[in-house]
Short mmCIF file of C-alpha atoms and ligand atoms in Angstrom, two decimals:
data_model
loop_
_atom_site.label_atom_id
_atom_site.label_comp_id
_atom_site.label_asym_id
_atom_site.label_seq_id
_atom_site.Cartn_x
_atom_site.Cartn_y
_atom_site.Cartn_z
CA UNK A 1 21.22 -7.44 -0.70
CA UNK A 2 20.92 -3.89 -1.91
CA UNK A 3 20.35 -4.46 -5.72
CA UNK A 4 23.32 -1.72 -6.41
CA UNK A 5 21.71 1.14 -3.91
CA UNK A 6 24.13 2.16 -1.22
CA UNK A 7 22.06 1.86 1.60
CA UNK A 8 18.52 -0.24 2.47
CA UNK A 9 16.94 2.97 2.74
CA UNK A 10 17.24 4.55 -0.70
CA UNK A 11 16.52 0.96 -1.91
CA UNK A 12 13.15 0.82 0.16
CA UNK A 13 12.42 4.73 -0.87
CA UNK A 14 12.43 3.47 -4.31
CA UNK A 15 10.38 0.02 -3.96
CA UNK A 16 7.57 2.28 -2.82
CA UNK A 17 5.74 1.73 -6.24
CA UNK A 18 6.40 -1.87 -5.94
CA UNK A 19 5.12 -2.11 -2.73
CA UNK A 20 1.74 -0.02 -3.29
CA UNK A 21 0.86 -2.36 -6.41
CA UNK A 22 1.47 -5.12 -3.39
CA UNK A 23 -0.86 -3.42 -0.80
CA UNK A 24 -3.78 -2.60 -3.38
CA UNK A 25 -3.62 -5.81 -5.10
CA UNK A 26 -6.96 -7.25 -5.67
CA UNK A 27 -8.24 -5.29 -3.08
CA UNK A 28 -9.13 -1.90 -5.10
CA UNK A 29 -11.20 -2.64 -7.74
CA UNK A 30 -10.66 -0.99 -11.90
CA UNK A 31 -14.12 0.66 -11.73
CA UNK A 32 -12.81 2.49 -8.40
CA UNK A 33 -16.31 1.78 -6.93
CA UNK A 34 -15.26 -1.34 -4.13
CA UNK A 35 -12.47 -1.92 -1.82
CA UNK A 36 -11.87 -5.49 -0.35
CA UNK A 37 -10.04 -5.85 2.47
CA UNK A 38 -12.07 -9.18 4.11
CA UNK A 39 -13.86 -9.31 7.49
CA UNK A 40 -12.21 -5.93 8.33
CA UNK A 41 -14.11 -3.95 5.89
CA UNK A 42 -17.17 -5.66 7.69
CA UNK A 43 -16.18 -3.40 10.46
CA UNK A 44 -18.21 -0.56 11.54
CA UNK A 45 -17.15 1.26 14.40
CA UNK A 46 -18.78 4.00 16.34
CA UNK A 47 -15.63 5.89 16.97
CA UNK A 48 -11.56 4.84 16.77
CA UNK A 49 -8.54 5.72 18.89
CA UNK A 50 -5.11 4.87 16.90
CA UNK A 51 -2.08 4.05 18.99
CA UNK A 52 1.16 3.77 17.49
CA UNK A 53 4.73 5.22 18.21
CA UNK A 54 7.27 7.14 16.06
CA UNK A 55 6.78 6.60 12.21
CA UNK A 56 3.72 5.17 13.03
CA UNK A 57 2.06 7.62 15.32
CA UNK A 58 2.41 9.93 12.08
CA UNK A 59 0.08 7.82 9.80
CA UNK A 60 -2.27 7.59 13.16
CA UNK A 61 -2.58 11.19 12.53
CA UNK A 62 -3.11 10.76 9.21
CA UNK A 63 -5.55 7.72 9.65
CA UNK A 64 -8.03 10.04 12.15
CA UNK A 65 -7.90 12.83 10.05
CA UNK A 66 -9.30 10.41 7.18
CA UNK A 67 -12.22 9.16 9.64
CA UNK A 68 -12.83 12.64 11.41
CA UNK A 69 -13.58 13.86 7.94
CA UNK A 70 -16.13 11.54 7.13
CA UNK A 71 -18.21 12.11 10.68
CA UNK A 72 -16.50 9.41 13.05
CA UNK A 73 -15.12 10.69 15.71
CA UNK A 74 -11.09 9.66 16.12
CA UNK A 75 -8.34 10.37 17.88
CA UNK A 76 -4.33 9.12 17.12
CA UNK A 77 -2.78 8.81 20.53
CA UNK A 78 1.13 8.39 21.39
CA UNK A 79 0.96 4.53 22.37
CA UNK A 80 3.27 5.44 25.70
CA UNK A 81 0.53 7.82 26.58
CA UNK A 82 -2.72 6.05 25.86
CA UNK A 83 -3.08 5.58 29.70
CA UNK A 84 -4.78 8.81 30.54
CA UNK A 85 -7.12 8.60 27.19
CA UNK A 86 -10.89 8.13 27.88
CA UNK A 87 -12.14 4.58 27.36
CA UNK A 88 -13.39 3.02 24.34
CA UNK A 89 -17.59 2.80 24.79
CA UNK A 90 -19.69 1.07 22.33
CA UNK A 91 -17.93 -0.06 19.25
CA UNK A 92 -15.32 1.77 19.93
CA UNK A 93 -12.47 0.44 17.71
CA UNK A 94 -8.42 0.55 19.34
CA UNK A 95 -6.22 0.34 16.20
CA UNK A 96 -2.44 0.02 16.58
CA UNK A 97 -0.39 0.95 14.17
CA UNK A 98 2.90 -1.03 14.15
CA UNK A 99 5.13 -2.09 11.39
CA UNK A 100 6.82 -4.19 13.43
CA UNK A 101 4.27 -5.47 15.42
CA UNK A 102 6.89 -5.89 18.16
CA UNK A 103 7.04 -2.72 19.85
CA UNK A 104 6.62 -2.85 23.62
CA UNK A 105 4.92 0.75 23.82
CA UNK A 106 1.65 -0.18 21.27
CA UNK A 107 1.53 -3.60 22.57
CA UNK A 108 0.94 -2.38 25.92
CA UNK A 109 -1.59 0.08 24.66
CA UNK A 110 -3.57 -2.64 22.70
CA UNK A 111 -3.29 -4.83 25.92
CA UNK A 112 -4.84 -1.74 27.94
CA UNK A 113 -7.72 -1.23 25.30
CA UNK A 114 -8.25 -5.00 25.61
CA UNK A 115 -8.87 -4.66 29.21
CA UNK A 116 -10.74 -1.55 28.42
CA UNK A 117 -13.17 -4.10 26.48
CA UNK A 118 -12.52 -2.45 22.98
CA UNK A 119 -12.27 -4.48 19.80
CA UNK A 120 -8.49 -4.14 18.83
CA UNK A 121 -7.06 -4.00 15.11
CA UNK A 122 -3.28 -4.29 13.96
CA UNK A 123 -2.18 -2.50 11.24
CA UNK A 124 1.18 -3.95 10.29
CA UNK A 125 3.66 -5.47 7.74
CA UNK A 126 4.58 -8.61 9.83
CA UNK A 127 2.28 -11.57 9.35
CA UNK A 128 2.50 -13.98 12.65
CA UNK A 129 3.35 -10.79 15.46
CA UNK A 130 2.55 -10.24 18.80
CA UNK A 131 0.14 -7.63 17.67
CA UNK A 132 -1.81 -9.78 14.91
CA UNK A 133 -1.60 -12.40 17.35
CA UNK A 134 -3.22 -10.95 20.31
CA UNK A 135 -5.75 -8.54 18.49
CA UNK A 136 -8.84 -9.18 16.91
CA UNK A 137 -8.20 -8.22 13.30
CA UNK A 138 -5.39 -7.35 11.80
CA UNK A 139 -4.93 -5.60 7.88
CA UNK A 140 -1.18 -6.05 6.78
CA UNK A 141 0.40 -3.29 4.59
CA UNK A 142 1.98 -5.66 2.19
CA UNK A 143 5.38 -3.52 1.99
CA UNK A 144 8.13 -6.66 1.87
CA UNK A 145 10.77 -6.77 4.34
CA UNK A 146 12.38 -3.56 5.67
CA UNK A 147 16.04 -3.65 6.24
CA UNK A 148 16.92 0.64 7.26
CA UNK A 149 15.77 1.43 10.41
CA UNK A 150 14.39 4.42 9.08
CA UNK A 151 10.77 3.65 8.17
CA UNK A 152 10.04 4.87 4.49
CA UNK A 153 8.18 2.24 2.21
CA UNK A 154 6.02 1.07 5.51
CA UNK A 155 4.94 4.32 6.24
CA UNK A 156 3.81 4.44 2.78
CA UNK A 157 1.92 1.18 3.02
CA UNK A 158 0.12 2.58 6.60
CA UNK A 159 -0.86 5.17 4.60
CA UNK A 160 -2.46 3.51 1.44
CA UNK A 161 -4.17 0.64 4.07
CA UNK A 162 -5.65 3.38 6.06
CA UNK A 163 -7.45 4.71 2.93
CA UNK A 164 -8.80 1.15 2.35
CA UNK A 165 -9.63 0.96 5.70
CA UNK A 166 -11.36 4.65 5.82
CA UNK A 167 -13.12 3.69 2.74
CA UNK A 168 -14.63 0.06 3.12
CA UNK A 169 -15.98 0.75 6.62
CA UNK A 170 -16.54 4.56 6.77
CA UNK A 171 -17.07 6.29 3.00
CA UNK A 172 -19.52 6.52 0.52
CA UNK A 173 -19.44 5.85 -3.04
CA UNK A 174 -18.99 8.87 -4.20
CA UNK A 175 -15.77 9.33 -2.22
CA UNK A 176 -14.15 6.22 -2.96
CA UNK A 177 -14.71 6.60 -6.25
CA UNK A 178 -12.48 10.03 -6.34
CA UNK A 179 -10.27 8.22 -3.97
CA UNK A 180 -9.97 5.07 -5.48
CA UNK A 181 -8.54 5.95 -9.11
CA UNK A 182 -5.76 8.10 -6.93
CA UNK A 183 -4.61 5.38 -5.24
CA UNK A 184 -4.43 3.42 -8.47
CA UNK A 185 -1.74 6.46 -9.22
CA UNK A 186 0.13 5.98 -6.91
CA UNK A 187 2.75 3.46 -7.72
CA UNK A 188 3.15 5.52 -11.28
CA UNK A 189 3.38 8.93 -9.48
CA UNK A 190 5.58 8.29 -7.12
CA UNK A 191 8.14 6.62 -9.68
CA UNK A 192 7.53 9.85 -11.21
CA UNK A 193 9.01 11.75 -8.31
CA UNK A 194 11.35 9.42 -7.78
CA UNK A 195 12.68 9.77 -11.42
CA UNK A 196 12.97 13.60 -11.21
CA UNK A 197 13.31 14.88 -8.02
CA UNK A 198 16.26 17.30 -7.22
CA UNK A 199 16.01 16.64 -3.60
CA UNK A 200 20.03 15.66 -4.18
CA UNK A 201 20.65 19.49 -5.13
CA UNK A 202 18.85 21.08 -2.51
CA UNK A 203 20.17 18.63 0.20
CA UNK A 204 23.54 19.32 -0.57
CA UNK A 205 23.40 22.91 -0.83
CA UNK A 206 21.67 22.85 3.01
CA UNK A 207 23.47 20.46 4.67
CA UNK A 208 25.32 22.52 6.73
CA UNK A 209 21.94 24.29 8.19
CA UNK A 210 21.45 25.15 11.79
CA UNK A 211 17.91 23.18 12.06
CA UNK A 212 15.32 22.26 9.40
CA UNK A 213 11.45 23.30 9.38
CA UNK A 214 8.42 21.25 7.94
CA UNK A 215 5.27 22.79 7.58
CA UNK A 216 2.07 21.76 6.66
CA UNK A 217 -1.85 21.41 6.82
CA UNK A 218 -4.58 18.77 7.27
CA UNK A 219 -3.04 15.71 5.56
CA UNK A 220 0.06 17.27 4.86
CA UNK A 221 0.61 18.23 8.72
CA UNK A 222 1.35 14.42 10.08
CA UNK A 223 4.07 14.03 6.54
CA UNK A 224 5.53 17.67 8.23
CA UNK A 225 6.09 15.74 11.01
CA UNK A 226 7.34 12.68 9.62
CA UNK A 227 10.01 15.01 7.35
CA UNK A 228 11.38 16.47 10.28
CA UNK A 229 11.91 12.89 12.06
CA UNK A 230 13.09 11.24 9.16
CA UNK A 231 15.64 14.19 8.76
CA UNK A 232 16.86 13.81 12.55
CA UNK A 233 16.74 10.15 13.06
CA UNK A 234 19.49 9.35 10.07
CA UNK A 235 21.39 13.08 9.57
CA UNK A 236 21.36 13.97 13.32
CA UNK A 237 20.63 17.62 12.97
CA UNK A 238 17.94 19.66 14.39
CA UNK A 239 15.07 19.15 12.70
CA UNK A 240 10.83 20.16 13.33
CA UNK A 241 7.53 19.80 11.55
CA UNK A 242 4.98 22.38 12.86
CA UNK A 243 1.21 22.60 11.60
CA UNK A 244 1.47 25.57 9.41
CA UNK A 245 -0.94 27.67 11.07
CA UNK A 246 1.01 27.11 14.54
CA UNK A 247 4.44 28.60 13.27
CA UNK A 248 2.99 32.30 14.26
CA UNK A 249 2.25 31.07 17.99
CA UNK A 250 6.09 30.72 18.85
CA UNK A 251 7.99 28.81 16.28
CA UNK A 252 8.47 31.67 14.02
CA UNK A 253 10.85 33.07 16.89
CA UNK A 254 13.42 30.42 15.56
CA UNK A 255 13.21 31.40 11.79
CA UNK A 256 16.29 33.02 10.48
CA UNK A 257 18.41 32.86 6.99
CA UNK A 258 20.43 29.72 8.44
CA UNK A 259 16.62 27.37 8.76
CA UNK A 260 15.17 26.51 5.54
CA UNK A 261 11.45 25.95 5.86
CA UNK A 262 10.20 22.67 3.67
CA UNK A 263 6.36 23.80 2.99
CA UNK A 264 4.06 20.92 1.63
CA UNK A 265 1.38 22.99 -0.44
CA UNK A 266 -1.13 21.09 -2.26
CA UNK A 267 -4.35 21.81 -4.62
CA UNK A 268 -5.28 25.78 -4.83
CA UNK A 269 -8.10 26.12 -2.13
CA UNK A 270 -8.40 27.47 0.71
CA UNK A 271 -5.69 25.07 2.78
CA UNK A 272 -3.29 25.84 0.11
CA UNK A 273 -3.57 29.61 0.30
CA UNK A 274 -3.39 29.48 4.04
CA UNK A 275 -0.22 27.97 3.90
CA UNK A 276 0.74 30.23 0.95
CA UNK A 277 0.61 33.20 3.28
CA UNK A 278 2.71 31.18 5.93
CA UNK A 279 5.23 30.89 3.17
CA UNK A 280 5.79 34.35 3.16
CA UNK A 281 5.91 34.78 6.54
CA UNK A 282 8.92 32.86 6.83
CA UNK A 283 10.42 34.65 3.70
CA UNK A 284 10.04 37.81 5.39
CA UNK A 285 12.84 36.60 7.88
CA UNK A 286 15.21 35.55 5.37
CA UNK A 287 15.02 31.48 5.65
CA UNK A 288 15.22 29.99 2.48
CA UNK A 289 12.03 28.18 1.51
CA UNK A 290 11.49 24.58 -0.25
CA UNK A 291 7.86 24.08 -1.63
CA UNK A 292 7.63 20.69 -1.91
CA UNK A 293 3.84 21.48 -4.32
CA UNK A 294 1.71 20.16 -7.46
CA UNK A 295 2.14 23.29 -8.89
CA UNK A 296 -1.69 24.39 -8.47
CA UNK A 297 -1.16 27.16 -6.10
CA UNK A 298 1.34 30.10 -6.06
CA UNK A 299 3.46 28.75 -3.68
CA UNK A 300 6.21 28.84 -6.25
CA UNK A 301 6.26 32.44 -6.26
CA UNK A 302 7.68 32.94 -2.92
CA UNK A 303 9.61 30.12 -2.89
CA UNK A 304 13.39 29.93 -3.20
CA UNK A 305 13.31 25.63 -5.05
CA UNK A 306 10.97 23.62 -5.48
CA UNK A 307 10.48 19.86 -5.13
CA UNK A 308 7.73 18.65 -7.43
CA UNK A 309 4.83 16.22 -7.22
CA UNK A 310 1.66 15.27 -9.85
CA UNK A 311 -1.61 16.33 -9.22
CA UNK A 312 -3.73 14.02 -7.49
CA UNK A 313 -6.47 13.76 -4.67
CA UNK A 314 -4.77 15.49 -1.53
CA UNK A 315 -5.13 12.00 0.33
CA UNK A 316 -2.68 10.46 -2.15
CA UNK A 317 -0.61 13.85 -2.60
CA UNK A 318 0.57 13.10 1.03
CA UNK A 319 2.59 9.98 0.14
CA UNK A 320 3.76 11.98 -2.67
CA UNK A 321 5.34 15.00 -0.57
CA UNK A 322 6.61 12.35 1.84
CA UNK A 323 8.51 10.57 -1.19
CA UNK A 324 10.09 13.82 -1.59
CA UNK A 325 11.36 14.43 2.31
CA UNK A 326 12.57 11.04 2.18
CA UNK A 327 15.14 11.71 -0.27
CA UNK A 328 15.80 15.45 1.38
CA UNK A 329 16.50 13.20 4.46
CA UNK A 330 18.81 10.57 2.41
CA UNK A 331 20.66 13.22 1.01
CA UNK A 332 21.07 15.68 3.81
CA UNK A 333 22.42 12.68 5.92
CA UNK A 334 24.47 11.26 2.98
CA UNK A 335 26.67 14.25 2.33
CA UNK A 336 27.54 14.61 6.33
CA UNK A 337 28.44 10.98 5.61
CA UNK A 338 26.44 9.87 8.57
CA UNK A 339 25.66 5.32 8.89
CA UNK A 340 22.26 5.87 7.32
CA UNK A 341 20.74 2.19 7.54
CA UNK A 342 22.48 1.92 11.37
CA UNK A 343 21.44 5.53 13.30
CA UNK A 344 23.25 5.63 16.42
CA UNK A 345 20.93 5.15 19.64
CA UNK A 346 18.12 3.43 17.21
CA UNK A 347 16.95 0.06 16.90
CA UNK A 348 14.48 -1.43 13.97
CA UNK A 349 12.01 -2.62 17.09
CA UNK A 350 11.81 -0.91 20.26
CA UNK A 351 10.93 -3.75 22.66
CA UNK A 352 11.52 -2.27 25.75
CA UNK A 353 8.45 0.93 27.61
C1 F6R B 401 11.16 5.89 12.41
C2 F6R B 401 11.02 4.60 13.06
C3 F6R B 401 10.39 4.54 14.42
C4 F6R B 401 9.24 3.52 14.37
C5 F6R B 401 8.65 3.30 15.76
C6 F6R B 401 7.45 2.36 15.71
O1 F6R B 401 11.85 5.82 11.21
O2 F6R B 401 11.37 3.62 12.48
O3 F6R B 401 9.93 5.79 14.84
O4 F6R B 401 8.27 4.03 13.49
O5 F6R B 401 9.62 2.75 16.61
O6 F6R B 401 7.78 1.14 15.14
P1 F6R B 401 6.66 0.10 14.69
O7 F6R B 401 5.94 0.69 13.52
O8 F6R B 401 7.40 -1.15 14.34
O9 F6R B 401 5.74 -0.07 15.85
#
């Protein structure tokens, strides 16, 4: 049942620290120095291509940014349009990203990389799928059962197992052991956010908004994406996530005082200020801005609320800012009194190309 929550989804937004102990367990160690995730940490490929749809296409993003920064060359491809992407040479890994494990579009993409001669992995939460079944590896994300059809805790999980999977096959140990101890965080900084974010507030005084804006950089881009689905999939209005830096080549046409902008700002360097000064370009045409921020930068300053998150390693501080869209999403959809665990036109796993 729903344990006293409303719907699934706000119950699944807030077993996210639940299920992050779940996906670490006895696979990060207290030292922060190892990561165990069996014969798939034995993995070492020459370069990856990620295919996933939706929710999950967004942690693909995520999950080549990870191995792009530490020198492997990868690419997250939209599983219905893996067709026209170069083939996998030497050891070339094809990892689909798939809660489910069910849907039609990454299955066929797996099947194609297969062909293709590539070593596939699943990344999923369903032990005993099509995609475990007919891959050659497969790392679950441990994130129970998930009952919304709005992906929130599984995201989450793709997100954390992408970091063990980035760091046992790909990362030295000086990064995993600033990455490690973050992860470790996690369950206790997202209940953090959980317990005091006033996403409610700033839901309810926007509902009524023409369209929504995400913005973000580097690993906050794929959660400015994920925002803006989220926000359409369950409240049905008009929603977009942009990488920051792109809102100046056309987007900014759209900004007015009736689109608040939700900018994901984290740590004080360089990426932070860039997205600092995109801040105020959107302030300059009236739209009220959310900085959804650890505080380290100025973004407060030319922001109109803010939704806060602990510091952390920026890896982590994307599950963090995600936590915080989630409930925007909830919320926004909740007070137009919209079937949140039931969107019209959606199913939980999309079985048909
Ligand atoms: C979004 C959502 C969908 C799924 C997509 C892929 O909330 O649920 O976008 O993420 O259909 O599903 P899986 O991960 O099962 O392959």
């Amino acid at each position: 049942g729903k344990s006293g929550y409303d719907h699934y989804m706000l119950k699944e937004i807030n077993e996210q620290p639940r299920a992050l102990r779940q996906c670490l367990r006895a696979r990060v160690d207290e030292l922060g120095s190892s990561v165990d995730i069996d014969t798939v940490g034995d993995l070492s490929p020459s370069g990856l291509q990620f295919v996933a749809c939706g929710t999950s296409y967004h942690a693909a993003l995520y999950g080549a940014r990870l191995f792009e920064q530490a020198g492997i060359p990868a690419r997250a491809y939209l599983a219905s349009e893996y067709a026209t992407s170069p083939p996998p040479i030497g050891d070339d890994l094809v990892v689909g990203i798939t809660q489910s494990g069910e849907t039609a579009d990454t299955l066929s993409a797996l099947r194609e990389a297969k062909r293709r001669g590539a070593e596939t992995l699943a990344v999923t939460n369903t032990v005993g799928s099509t995609a475990t079944r007919e891959c050659d590896h497969a790392l679950y994300i441990r994130s129970g059962p998930e009952i919304g059809v709005a992906a929130t805790k599984t995201f989450a999980g793709q997100l954390a197992a992408l970091n063990l999977f980035a760091l046992a096959t790909a990362e030295d140990s000086q990064t995993r052991r600033s990455v490690i101890p973050a992860l470790r965080d996690l369950p206790g900084d997202i209940q953090s956010v959980l317990d005091n974010s006033t996403a409610a507030e700033i839901a309810e005084q926007y509902a009524d908004a023409e369209s929504f804006f995400f913005i973000g950089r580097r690993y906050q881009y794929p959660v400015a994406l994920e925002g803006a689905l989220k926000l359409k999939e369950i409240s049905y209005e008009h929603a977009e996530g942009f990488a920051a830096g792109e809102l100046k080549h056309g987007p900014l046409a759209l900004v007015t005082d009736q689109t608040p902008v939700f900018a994901l700002v984290v740590g004080d360097g360089e990426i932070a200020r860039k997205t600092v000064g995109n801040i105020k370009e959107v302030e300059a045409r009236d739209a009220p801005v959310v900085a959804v921020t650890d505080g380290q930068s100025d973004a407060e300053l030319y922001a109109d609320h803010v939704l806060e998150i602990p510091e952390t390693h920026p890896r982590a501080a994307a599950l963090l800012t995600n936590v915080q869209l989630q409930l925007v999403a909830y919320h926004v959809a909740n007070n137009l009194g919209r079937p949140i665990d039931k969107p019209r036109n959606l199913a939980k796993s999309v079985t048909v190309e």
